[in-house]
XYZ file of C-alpha atoms in Angstrom:
739
model
C 134.584 152.965 42.554
C 135.071 154.177 46.131
C 132.923 156.778 47.873
C 133.818 158.117 51.321
C 131.889 160.693 53.328
C 132.031 162.197 56.824
C 129.297 164.301 58.425
C 130.297 167.809 59.418
C 129.856 170.108 62.420
C 131.168 167.555 64.866
C 131.377 170.106 67.651
C 127.950 171.629 67.098
C 124.487 170.751 68.259
C 122.908 170.280 64.856
C 121.287 167.155 63.503
C 121.281 165.166 60.267
C 125.012 165.310 59.750
C 125.342 162.272 57.462
C 128.493 160.695 56.146
C 126.925 159.590 52.802
C 123.378 160.575 51.796
C 121.819 158.960 48.684
C 118.602 160.685 47.701
C 118.281 159.975 43.958
C 117.964 156.827 41.891
C 121.347 155.263 41.114
C 123.081 157.991 42.997
C 125.978 155.606 43.399
C 126.195 153.007 40.640
C 128.481 150.632 38.783
C 127.250 149.384 35.404
C 129.768 146.625 34.928
C 131.563 144.218 37.250
C 133.703 146.785 38.953
C 134.074 146.846 42.732
C 132.005 149.422 44.583
C 132.971 150.639 48.058
C 130.954 153.144 50.097
C 132.139 154.378 53.489
C 130.241 156.903 55.569
C 130.713 158.289 59.088
C 128.148 160.487 60.779
C 129.068 163.602 62.706
C 129.427 163.582 66.464
C 127.245 166.689 66.826
C 125.124 166.551 69.936
C 121.855 166.905 68.052
C 121.906 163.279 66.926
C 120.375 161.703 63.799
C 123.884 161.449 62.450
C 123.850 158.493 60.047
C 126.927 156.966 58.526
C 125.166 155.996 55.256
C 121.534 156.780 54.387
C 119.610 155.724 51.273
C 116.300 157.600 51.154
C 113.407 157.425 48.664
C 113.965 157.402 45.713
C 117.679 156.904 46.254
C 119.505 153.719 45.325
C 122.975 152.271 45.363
C 123.307 149.622 42.655
C 125.922 147.389 41.107
C 125.913 145.145 38.044
C 127.732 142.074 39.290
C 130.827 143.394 40.954
C 131.404 143.191 44.687
C 129.742 145.922 46.750
C 130.927 146.905 50.238
C 129.094 149.468 52.360
C 130.330 150.569 55.769
C 128.379 153.056 57.821
C 129.215 154.388 61.283
C 126.843 156.639 63.169
C 128.107 159.780 64.856
C 129.219 159.312 68.430
C 126.727 161.811 69.785
C 124.791 162.237 72.999
C 121.731 162.645 70.815
C 119.784 159.660 69.549
C 119.315 158.021 66.127
C 123.014 157.748 65.370
C 122.640 154.884 62.921
C 125.307 153.145 60.946
C 123.272 152.419 57.784
C 119.658 153.423 57.075
C 117.577 152.380 54.059
C 114.176 154.073 54.217
C 111.120 154.661 52.061
C 109.597 153.206 48.918
C 112.113 152.518 46.152
C 115.046 153.074 48.507
C 117.328 150.285 47.328
C 120.735 148.758 47.800
C 121.071 146.002 45.193
C 123.460 143.957 43.099
C 122.665 141.831 40.067
C 124.145 138.619 38.694
C 126.691 137.019 40.960
C 127.618 140.254 42.618
C 127.901 140.262 46.403
C 126.913 142.831 48.967
C 128.668 143.249 52.315
C 127.182 145.780 54.716
C 128.755 146.764 58.009
C 126.725 149.101 60.184
C 127.847 150.530 63.496
C 125.486 152.586 65.601
C 127.068 155.096 67.944
C 126.031 157.422 70.752
C 127.114 158.334 74.235
C 125.497 159.277 77.548
C 121.873 158.083 77.292
C 121.669 157.926 73.534
C 119.001 155.582 72.084
C 117.606 154.236 68.790
C 121.160 153.942 67.544
C 120.750 151.049 65.110
C 123.642 149.413 63.371
C 121.403 148.828 60.328
C 117.798 149.882 59.852
C 115.705 148.980 56.792
C 112.408 150.849 56.959
C 109.109 150.231 55.184
C 109.624 150.146 51.430
C 113.396 149.882 51.612
C 115.090 146.849 50.062
C 118.539 145.333 50.210
C 118.968 142.505 47.704
C 121.273 140.357 45.623
C 120.543 137.674 43.049
C 123.224 134.976 42.886
C 125.781 136.704 45.039
C 125.941 136.322 48.794
C 124.536 139.118 50.939
C 126.328 139.655 54.244
C 125.234 142.023 56.992
C 127.114 142.730 60.197
C 125.598 145.440 62.351
C 126.231 146.623 65.895
C 123.894 148.865 67.838
C 125.232 151.951 69.587
C 123.815 153.889 72.503
C 124.711 154.096 76.160
C 123.373 154.715 79.645
C 119.589 154.360 79.761
C 119.202 154.525 75.999
C 116.666 152.139 74.490
C 116.103 150.381 71.148
C 119.779 150.197 70.278
C 119.329 147.296 67.874
C 122.068 145.756 65.842
C 119.684 145.093 62.933
C 116.136 146.409 62.670
C 114.016 145.475 59.646
C 110.481 146.587 58.820
C 110.974 145.863 55.118
C 113.156 143.276 53.332
C 116.712 142.024 53.102
C 116.810 139.214 50.554
C 118.460 137.196 47.824
C 116.461 136.144 44.763
C 118.792 133.593 43.169
C 121.454 131.273 44.498
C 122.902 133.840 46.848
C 122.981 133.147 50.572
C 122.001 135.673 53.227
C 123.997 136.081 56.438
C 122.957 138.586 59.108
C 124.964 139.293 62.255
C 123.265 141.546 64.766
C 124.952 142.767 67.949
C 122.881 144.756 70.377
C 124.191 148.090 71.587
C 124.542 149.658 74.995
C 121.864 151.107 77.199
C 118.750 149.319 78.397
C 119.322 145.603 77.780
C 115.604 144.845 78.125
C 114.843 146.748 74.905
C 118.050 146.283 72.962
C 118.185 143.291 70.623
C 120.837 142.130 68.275
C 118.153 141.423 65.661
C 114.618 142.844 65.514
C 112.463 141.745 62.556
C 109.095 143.511 62.549
C 107.606 142.359 59.234
C 106.999 139.242 57.177
C 109.890 138.364 54.858
C 112.213 140.685 56.715
C 114.970 138.192 55.962
C 114.185 136.221 52.817
C 115.622 133.943 50.154
C 113.275 133.213 47.266
C 115.155 130.759 45.049
C 117.769 128.428 46.534
C 119.662 130.556 49.015
C 120.149 129.887 52.708
C 119.830 132.260 55.653
C 122.173 132.517 58.638
C 121.286 134.725 61.602
C 124.011 135.340 64.187
C 122.931 137.148 67.319
C 122.763 136.802 71.073
C 119.255 138.287 71.295
C 116.348 138.309 68.859
C 112.862 139.815 68.646
C 110.317 138.553 66.113
C 106.807 139.850 65.509
C 104.843 137.766 62.993
C 104.744 134.783 60.684
C 107.502 134.498 58.101
C 109.683 137.142 59.745
C 112.559 134.961 58.628
C 111.679 133.057 55.458
C 114.347 130.863 53.909
C 113.715 128.799 50.803
C 116.740 126.736 51.811
C 118.370 125.986 55.125
C 118.160 128.359 58.086
C 120.739 128.773 60.849
C 120.245 130.789 64.030
C 123.194 130.849 66.404
C 124.674 133.037 69.141
C 127.216 135.689 68.307
C 129.146 135.479 71.562
C 131.018 132.275 72.279
C 129.452 130.202 75.081
C 126.205 132.207 74.975
C 123.367 129.911 75.983
C 120.302 129.129 73.886
C 116.786 128.573 75.177
C 114.295 126.830 72.893
C 110.616 127.114 73.747
C 110.426 127.640 77.490
C 114.054 126.645 77.885
C 116.320 129.167 79.547
C 119.046 130.892 77.521
C 120.519 134.236 76.477
C 119.363 133.642 72.910
C 115.699 132.940 73.521
C 113.768 131.206 70.748
C 110.320 130.985 72.285
C 107.597 128.742 70.907
C 105.960 131.908 69.529
C 109.151 133.029 67.804
C 109.566 129.556 66.332
C 106.227 129.952 64.542
C 107.601 133.091 62.877
C 110.433 131.367 61.027
C 110.308 129.114 57.965
C 112.832 127.115 55.984
C 112.792 124.806 52.981
C 110.750 121.640 53.217
C 113.776 119.531 52.307
C 116.232 121.720 54.208
C 117.295 122.045 57.842
C 116.894 124.549 60.648
C 120.119 124.687 62.667
C 119.955 126.230 66.124
C 123.324 126.987 67.699
C 126.892 126.462 66.547
C 130.117 124.889 67.691
C 130.982 127.957 69.798
C 127.528 128.211 71.375
C 126.935 127.550 75.047
C 124.431 125.131 76.502
C 121.128 124.598 74.694
C 118.019 124.022 76.823
C 115.020 122.604 74.925
C 111.524 122.753 76.383
C 109.413 123.280 73.328
C 105.853 122.568 72.252
C 106.581 124.073 68.840
C 105.948 122.228 65.575
C 109.460 122.957 64.283
C 110.246 119.244 64.313
C 107.734 118.720 61.510
C 110.746 119.594 59.364
C 114.424 118.793 59.823
C 116.145 120.459 62.785
C 119.723 120.425 64.097
C 120.777 121.566 67.566
C 124.528 122.250 67.629
C 126.616 123.440 70.565
C 130.057 123.575 72.053
C 128.390 122.918 75.421
C 125.581 120.621 76.569
C 122.070 119.935 75.292
C 119.163 119.200 77.606
C 115.645 118.196 76.611
C 113.181 118.455 79.473
C 109.561 118.930 80.528
C 107.889 118.910 77.102
C 108.080 116.208 74.442
C 109.765 117.253 71.211
C 107.264 116.002 68.651
C 107.402 115.342 64.915
C 103.974 115.297 63.307
C 104.888 116.370 59.793
C 103.501 114.647 56.726
C 106.997 114.128 55.308
C 110.019 112.396 56.785
C 112.404 114.648 58.682
C 115.675 114.556 60.615
C 116.450 115.599 64.195
C 120.122 116.077 64.995
C 121.609 116.948 68.372
C 125.364 117.539 68.295
C 127.112 118.629 71.476
C 130.779 118.931 72.366
C 129.565 118.150 75.864
C 126.713 116.029 77.202
C 123.237 115.329 75.848
C 120.566 114.705 78.482
C 116.935 113.873 77.704
C 114.301 113.589 80.401
C 111.452 114.319 78.022
C 110.420 112.244 75.032
C 111.177 112.584 71.355
C 108.219 111.356 69.318
C 107.143 110.884 65.717
C 103.517 110.327 64.781
C 102.738 110.552 61.076
C 106.005 109.972 59.216
C 109.534 108.773 59.859
C 111.974 110.841 61.891
C 115.690 110.128 61.561
C 117.379 110.965 64.868
C 121.073 111.545 65.642
C 122.114 112.145 69.251
C 125.843 112.932 69.025
C 127.546 113.814 72.305
C 131.288 114.475 72.631
C 131.046 115.825 69.087
C 134.606 117.159 69.222
C 135.890 113.757 70.430
C 137.817 115.100 73.424
C 136.198 112.615 75.841
C 134.331 115.363 77.722
C 130.803 114.512 76.628
C 128.391 111.722 77.508
C 124.770 110.891 76.823
C 121.886 110.217 79.179
C 118.573 109.115 77.674
C 115.922 109.154 80.352
C 112.785 109.304 78.214
C 111.404 107.597 75.140
C 112.844 108.133 71.683
C 110.392 107.119 68.968
C 111.098 107.588 65.289
C 108.079 105.992 63.586
C 110.366 103.783 61.534
C 113.291 106.173 61.211
C 116.779 105.349 62.459
C 117.877 106.513 65.919
C 121.654 106.882 66.244
C 123.498 107.402 69.519
C 127.021 108.532 68.692
C 130.154 109.895 70.297
C 130.318 109.695 74.076
C 129.185 106.808 76.208
C 126.425 107.015 78.767
C 123.149 105.459 79.849
C 119.750 104.551 78.455
C 117.448 104.513 81.459
C 114.000 104.391 79.895
C 111.847 101.346 79.194
C 109.917 103.252 76.531
C 110.171 101.667 73.113
C 112.819 102.745 70.616
C 112.688 101.920 66.946
C 115.856 101.189 64.984
C 118.596 102.172 67.439
C 122.167 102.404 66.143
C 125.078 102.736 68.594
C 128.274 104.406 67.309
C 130.350 105.297 70.376
C 133.898 104.283 69.409
C 135.685 102.938 72.463
C 132.935 104.135 74.822
C 130.059 102.239 76.448
C 126.289 102.626 76.474
C 124.907 101.060 79.662
C 121.277 100.164 80.276
C 119.490 101.627 83.276
C 116.133 100.018 82.476
C 114.679 97.243 80.353
C 115.541 97.992 76.726
C 112.715 97.798 74.202
C 113.291 98.321 70.492
C 110.479 97.649 68.042
C 112.932 97.909 65.152
C 116.592 97.135 64.572
C 119.430 97.240 67.098
C 122.754 97.951 65.388
C 125.992 98.197 67.369
C 128.410 99.795 64.907
C 131.158 100.589 67.406
C 131.643 100.669 71.154
C 130.008 98.555 73.840
C 126.327 98.001 74.591
C 126.184 96.797 78.207
C 123.008 95.476 79.872
C 124.587 96.443 83.237
C 125.201 94.379 86.351
C 121.491 94.434 87.229
C 121.105 93.056 84.435
C 118.351 94.527 82.252
C 116.576 92.576 79.532
C 116.782 93.609 75.880
C 113.722 93.060 73.682
C 114.269 93.498 69.948
C 111.558 93.560 67.290
C 113.799 93.965 64.246
C 117.249 92.908 63.110
C 120.268 92.570 65.399
C 123.719 93.492 64.098
C 126.902 93.822 66.137
C 130.228 95.182 64.924
C 131.211 96.386 68.402
C 130.740 94.571 71.705
C 127.548 93.355 73.344
C 128.036 92.704 77.068
C 125.280 90.269 78.038
C 126.306 89.635 81.658
C 123.435 87.433 82.945
C 120.720 89.190 80.978
C 118.145 87.938 78.506
C 117.840 89.018 74.882
C 114.464 88.325 73.286
C 113.715 88.569 69.570
C 109.996 89.278 69.592
C 109.263 90.668 66.146
C 106.266 89.893 63.961
C 108.169 89.998 60.660
C 111.451 88.440 59.564
C 114.411 89.191 61.851
C 118.085 88.676 61.021
C 121.057 88.354 63.374
C 124.498 89.245 62.053
C 127.954 90.348 63.110
C 129.756 89.161 66.229
C 127.713 86.943 68.542
C 130.531 84.927 70.110
C 133.330 85.537 72.605
C 132.884 88.783 74.519
C 129.685 89.425 72.536
C 128.041 86.075 73.300
C 124.481 85.982 74.569
C 123.732 84.717 78.072
C 120.042 83.868 77.693
C 118.600 84.103 74.183
C 114.864 83.725 73.584
C 113.020 83.661 70.250
C 109.265 84.331 70.165
C 108.901 85.465 66.534
C 106.483 83.063 64.838
C 106.455 84.749 61.426
C 107.615 83.064 58.228
C 106.513 80.071 56.169
C 107.267 76.389 56.762
C 108.767 74.202 54.050
C 106.778 71.727 52.027
C 109.671 69.265 52.189
C 112.711 68.519 54.317
C 114.836 71.189 52.635
C 113.842 74.770 51.714
C 110.924 74.616 49.285
C 108.604 77.477 50.191
C 110.767 78.290 53.213
C 110.676 81.756 54.787
C 112.519 82.083 58.094
C 111.091 84.172 60.896
C 114.522 84.389 62.558
C 117.655 84.149 60.409
C 121.134 83.728 61.896
C 123.683 85.053 59.391
C 126.704 84.215 61.558
C 127.867 81.928 64.344
C 126.484 82.511 67.830
C 127.187 81.478 71.415
C 124.625 81.253 74.218
C 126.414 80.721 77.514
C 123.289 79.778 79.470
C 119.882 78.998 77.944
C 118.694 79.198 74.345
C 114.893 79.186 74.508
C 112.522 78.665 71.596
C 109.277 77.651 73.266
C 106.739 79.676 71.293
C 104.575 77.808 68.796
C 105.517 77.908 65.089
C 108.903 79.639 65.329
C 110.977 79.120 62.167
C 114.756 79.534 62.473
C 117.456 79.494 59.802
C 121.113 78.863 60.681
C 124.119 79.791 58.573
C 125.601 76.788 56.812
C 129.010 75.931 58.265
C 128.620 78.282 61.241
C 128.840 76.946 64.796
C 126.131 77.552 67.391
C 127.568 76.902 70.847
C 124.911 76.508 73.526
C 125.084 75.600 77.177
C 121.505 74.359 77.305
C 118.330 74.762 75.347
C 114.566 74.695 75.721
C 113.066 73.905 72.314
C 109.349 73.150 72.293
C 106.853 73.863 69.535
C 103.961 73.000 71.885
C 101.952 70.781 69.472
C 102.172 68.711 66.281
C 100.602 71.457 64.180
C 102.866 74.193 65.574
C 106.257 72.498 65.477
C 109.437 74.542 65.471
C 111.323 74.418 62.166
C 115.129 74.570 62.052
C 116.741 74.806 58.613
C 120.197 75.244 57.108
C 120.819 78.299 54.923
C 121.616 76.017 51.967
C 120.443 72.671 50.608
C 124.003 71.423 50.970
C 126.213 71.265 54.038
C 125.113 71.557 57.658
C 124.854 74.029 60.479
C 127.011 73.053 63.440
C 125.553 72.656 66.918
C 127.624 72.315 70.081
C 125.538 71.741 73.219
C 127.229 71.445 76.613
C 124.374 70.044 78.724
C 124.353 66.241 78.842
C 121.608 63.783 79.698
C 119.495 64.804 82.648
C 120.999 68.303 82.574
C 119.740 68.791 79.014
C 116.222 70.152 78.599
C 114.020 67.832 76.555
C 113.428 68.739 72.894
C 109.790 68.507 71.804
C 107.772 69.275 68.690
C 110.617 70.248 66.396
C 111.257 69.620 62.688
C 114.981 69.825 61.974
C 117.357 69.113 59.115
C 121.061 69.469 58.304
C 122.201 69.883 61.899
C 125.576 68.458 62.867
C 125.687 68.284 66.658
C 128.776 66.092 66.814
C 130.778 68.855 68.457
C 128.860 68.525 71.717
C 126.401 66.411 73.644
C 123.855 64.096 72.054
C 120.617 65.986 71.399
C 117.808 64.007 73.007
C 114.781 64.335 70.723
C 113.263 60.918 71.352
C 109.945 61.720 73.012
C 108.058 60.872 69.825
C 107.034 64.453 68.977
C 109.982 65.431 66.778
C 110.658 65.048 63.041
C 114.050 64.021 61.693
C 114.199 65.662 58.261
C 117.585 64.196 57.480
C 121.318 64.948 57.513
C 121.271 65.316 61.286
C 124.242 64.071 63.292
C 124.293 63.305 67.027
C 120.544 63.748 67.324
C 118.591 60.888 68.917
C 115.044 60.744 67.572
C 114.115 57.094 68.405
C 113.962 55.359 71.790
C 116.827 52.891 72.154
C 117.118 50.450 75.045
C 119.145 47.233 74.690
C 120.870 44.829 77.053
C 123.303 42.110 76.038
C 125.124 39.417 78.044
C 128.308 37.625 77.047
C 126.878 34.164 77.804
C 123.597 32.772 79.040
C 125.259 30.077 81.178
C 128.051 30.032 83.727
C 129.478 26.728 85.108
C 131.030 26.251 88.548
C 131.421 22.501 87.852
C 130.433 19.787 90.335
C 130.230 21.139 93.836
C 132.249 19.292 96.479
C 131.988 19.888 100.236
C 134.487 22.515 101.434
C 135.940 23.056 97.940
C 135.739 26.642 96.623
C 135.350 26.774 92.815
C 136.597 29.749 90.787
C 134.400 32.833 90.514
C 132.330 33.248 87.345
C 131.678 36.575 85.617
C 128.976 37.899 83.263
C 129.667 40.982 81.145
C 126.571 43.130 80.566
C 126.458 45.537 77.590
C 123.756 48.229 77.608
C 122.615 51.046 75.301
C 119.982 53.675 76.108
C 119.168 57.097 74.694
C 116.917 57.950 77.606
C 117.643 61.373 79.024
C 118.610 59.939 82.416
C 120.201 56.753 81.117
C 119.162 53.363 82.512
C 119.200 50.977 85.504
C 119.856 47.195 85.282
C 118.199 45.071 87.964
C 118.997 41.416 88.818
C 117.241 38.616 90.732
C 117.433 34.826 90.796
C 114.469 32.510 90.466
C 115.586 30.366 93.397
C 118.436 29.655 95.745
C 121.273 27.594 94.275
C 119.571 24.122 94.234
C 120.993 20.577 93.936
C 119.855 19.136 90.632
C 119.561 15.529 91.976
C 118.176 16.315 95.378
C 115.757 19.192 94.775
C 115.276 19.865 98.429
C 118.973 20.529 98.970
C 120.041 24.193 98.474
C 123.118 26.291 99.036
C 122.452 29.326 101.240
C 122.467 32.851 99.790
C 125.315 35.094 100.911
C 124.242 37.193 103.877
C 125.215 40.601 102.418
C 122.418 42.667 100.848
C 122.326 44.978 97.835
C 122.018 47.967 100.110
C 124.814 46.704 102.389
C 127.102 44.242 100.607
C 129.902 42.619 102.639
C 133.264 40.976 102.181
C 132.965 37.311 101.084
C 136.183 35.530 102.018
C 137.375 31.913 102.009
C 136.026 30.105 105.043
C 132.650 31.728 104.551
C 129.826 29.858 102.841
C 127.071 30.865 100.425
C 126.245 32.048 96.904
C 126.312 35.758 95.966
C 127.291 38.412 93.450
C 129.328 41.605 93.138
C 129.332 44.416 90.546
C 132.131 46.646 89.285
C 129.782 49.683 89.087
C 131.344 52.217 91.461
C 128.498 54.751 91.113
C 125.458 52.568 91.594
C 121.983 53.770 92.466
C 120.052 52.385 95.455
C 122.478 53.243 98.232
C 126.053 54.347 98.721
C 127.310 54.660 95.153
C 130.569 52.702 95.590
C 129.274 50.207 98.127
C 130.279 47.169 96.005
C 133.780 48.416 95.155
C 135.063 50.512 98.044
C 137.939 48.691 99.775
C 137.698 45.678 97.479
C 134.828 43.661 96.092
C 131.789 43.301 98.292
C 129.033 40.717 97.754
C 125.293 40.409 98.207
C 122.845 37.555 97.984
C 120.294 37.567 95.153
C 116.709 38.562 95.741
C 114.291 35.872 94.543
C 111.490 38.154 93.351
C 111.431 40.668 90.521
C 112.360 43.277 89.642
C 115.281 42.572 91.937
C 118.071 44.930 92.954
C 120.205 47.400 90.914
C 123.526 46.003 89.689
C 124.523 48.593 87.043
C 123.326 51.973 85.779
C 124.089 55.142 83.845
C 122.646 58.610 84.493
C 122.848 59.840 80.895
C 122.388 58.383 77.422
C 124.987 55.688 76.786
C 126.000 53.407 73.958
C 127.529 49.925 74.538
C 128.304 50.633 78.181
C 129.682 47.544 79.985
C 129.710 46.229 83.551
C 130.979 42.953 85.019
C 128.869 40.957 87.479
C 130.932 38.436 89.465
C 129.356 35.273 91.000
C 130.939 33.552 94.014
C 129.965 30.094 95.365
C 131.683 28.727 98.512
C 130.158 25.426 99.899
C 130.485 24.364 103.514
C 132.261 21.183 104.590
C 128.890 19.506 105.022
C 127.328 20.677 101.742
C 126.006 17.771 99.672
C 128.042 17.243 96.548
C 126.593 17.346 93.043
C 125.426 19.819 90.417
C 123.576 22.949 91.554
C 121.508 25.356 89.460
C 119.620 28.673 89.483
C 118.460 31.233 86.907
C 119.583 34.868 87.202
C 117.256 37.371 85.502
C 118.555 40.781 84.307
C 116.090 43.583 83.537
C 117.063 46.983 82.005
C 114.828 49.997 82.592
C 115.155 53.394 80.872
C 115.406 56.352 83.232
C 113.513 59.570 82.441
C 113.183 62.847 84.321
């Protein structure tokens, strides 16, 4: 069915020249699923009140499931009230049942200073409704000059769906006085309403609301600008489409649904809101930028909710996002259209009360030290750079992109799990795992994502009752290999760490100290078979001492010996290249050396002792030597052979033609003076001291096993030296060297 009407007397001055006027019940009706089309155009008579389509009490236009389309255009008159579509009075109805849809297009008109030229007006008592079919309204106000109240849509009754149908209202303000012309003006509760499962979409550049539940959606609610790039102000934020804190109290949406403010064609969104809208789920969506400033955006709802910010451009927050009573899931998605034009700048705290916080899309900065909880970074090939110390009471997950602590660098403190599938740029910064419950580390922690300084302070978990895993609960659990290019510090009492069996942990240096016997650190393998692999670079004195640690199944053969020999540590077995016991030994190839019978002026061959030493002391060892007496004639005890004149500090060349008894060492890096003083330019000799502990003849500066040095003895008698057998005793003493 199609009905078309045009108001008459276009050239006159009369009023009430309607295109279509429905004044009786079911004046226009379809009783089956046929399509119904109504088109009305008001007259252009100068008197005004020339409606395109009017439904007046008790009139109704009804359909029984077929599509209904109504188009009303007000007369283009210099008079006022030239409305496109008017539904007025009790029982004035436009309705469709079943799955039937309604589409209403209303165009107000008017010239000169015409006013009150609504595109669509639904007065008190009037109703426009569908059940399961969608209801779509598009209305443009008319008017011109100084005309006022030229609304696109004005409602003082109800436009609604009662089933699964969705409601969409587009309101475009007319000409005339912009201060009083709104695209949408809702003056009554439930002016726009869905009562079952339907959603509501309101599209307008300007809106005026008057009381609670003006817009009442049982499902999701969307409010977005009509004109592309039109700005949106939320709360006290500045924008063409102004959604003040008061207006925000006048809208409702489903408890498990979402309020969406803006759209992909919208301009910048400025948020400065003290409203409680965040007690439910809210999305801010724009083709421009989003700024949050001045006032914290707070979630205090009893149920978990979601906050989403999606911007083709940049997201900037200088005011906090908070959650107090339940979890808030947060998505901050800049560069939403992925054209590399958007970034993110987080300059204030983002707290989710246990919900996940996701930074996605464009790169940018996090320049607040306020605590996050559960931050996820998903920025593709872009980079998030720290501009302040990073604190996260929950998880830090790098899904894609780079998380850079910056050249400063800033520390990162993490209270939950750490997972990296992108890149973590540590520079020279410190990462601290400081949680109070179990924390896991997974993903890439080597190569370009290696840590520089890694510190563990989490003392949660349960120690084992044996040397394996009985009763074991780790406080910190490595699920993959890791590299620490500087210092790996575990110096908090009672920290319990689990390492992945077969994974390699490459460390420059470490500081492991459980502080006391009752608060030892516990290191365990992830399985009761196999080992975790440890590769430490620092050797000997450069390696920080290990104290108060209980460790098992650690294979450190890939790096330096782990010095754990201060008596405070527990070897729980299957540990390789760990030194738990003090070892200090000195061997000599023979306890006697024979120059034969000494004859005047005859130089016997040199004699040599080979010393073999082992020490696990952090700084190695020093061997000292002294003789109990000068070389003395066995028969004539008062006859001695002079000591060589060189000293240990300044040894000298001992050539034929010189006389005396002395020694040389092949140690070219000897303590006690110039390191190569005995070897530089050929062997140099010194006379023995005759009191202990003597002088250094060999040493090592790091733990050593079976290290050897040769000590050479030289005896040259003078031409007047008494012949016979001569004797002395040389004493060697080894001393461990500690820091």
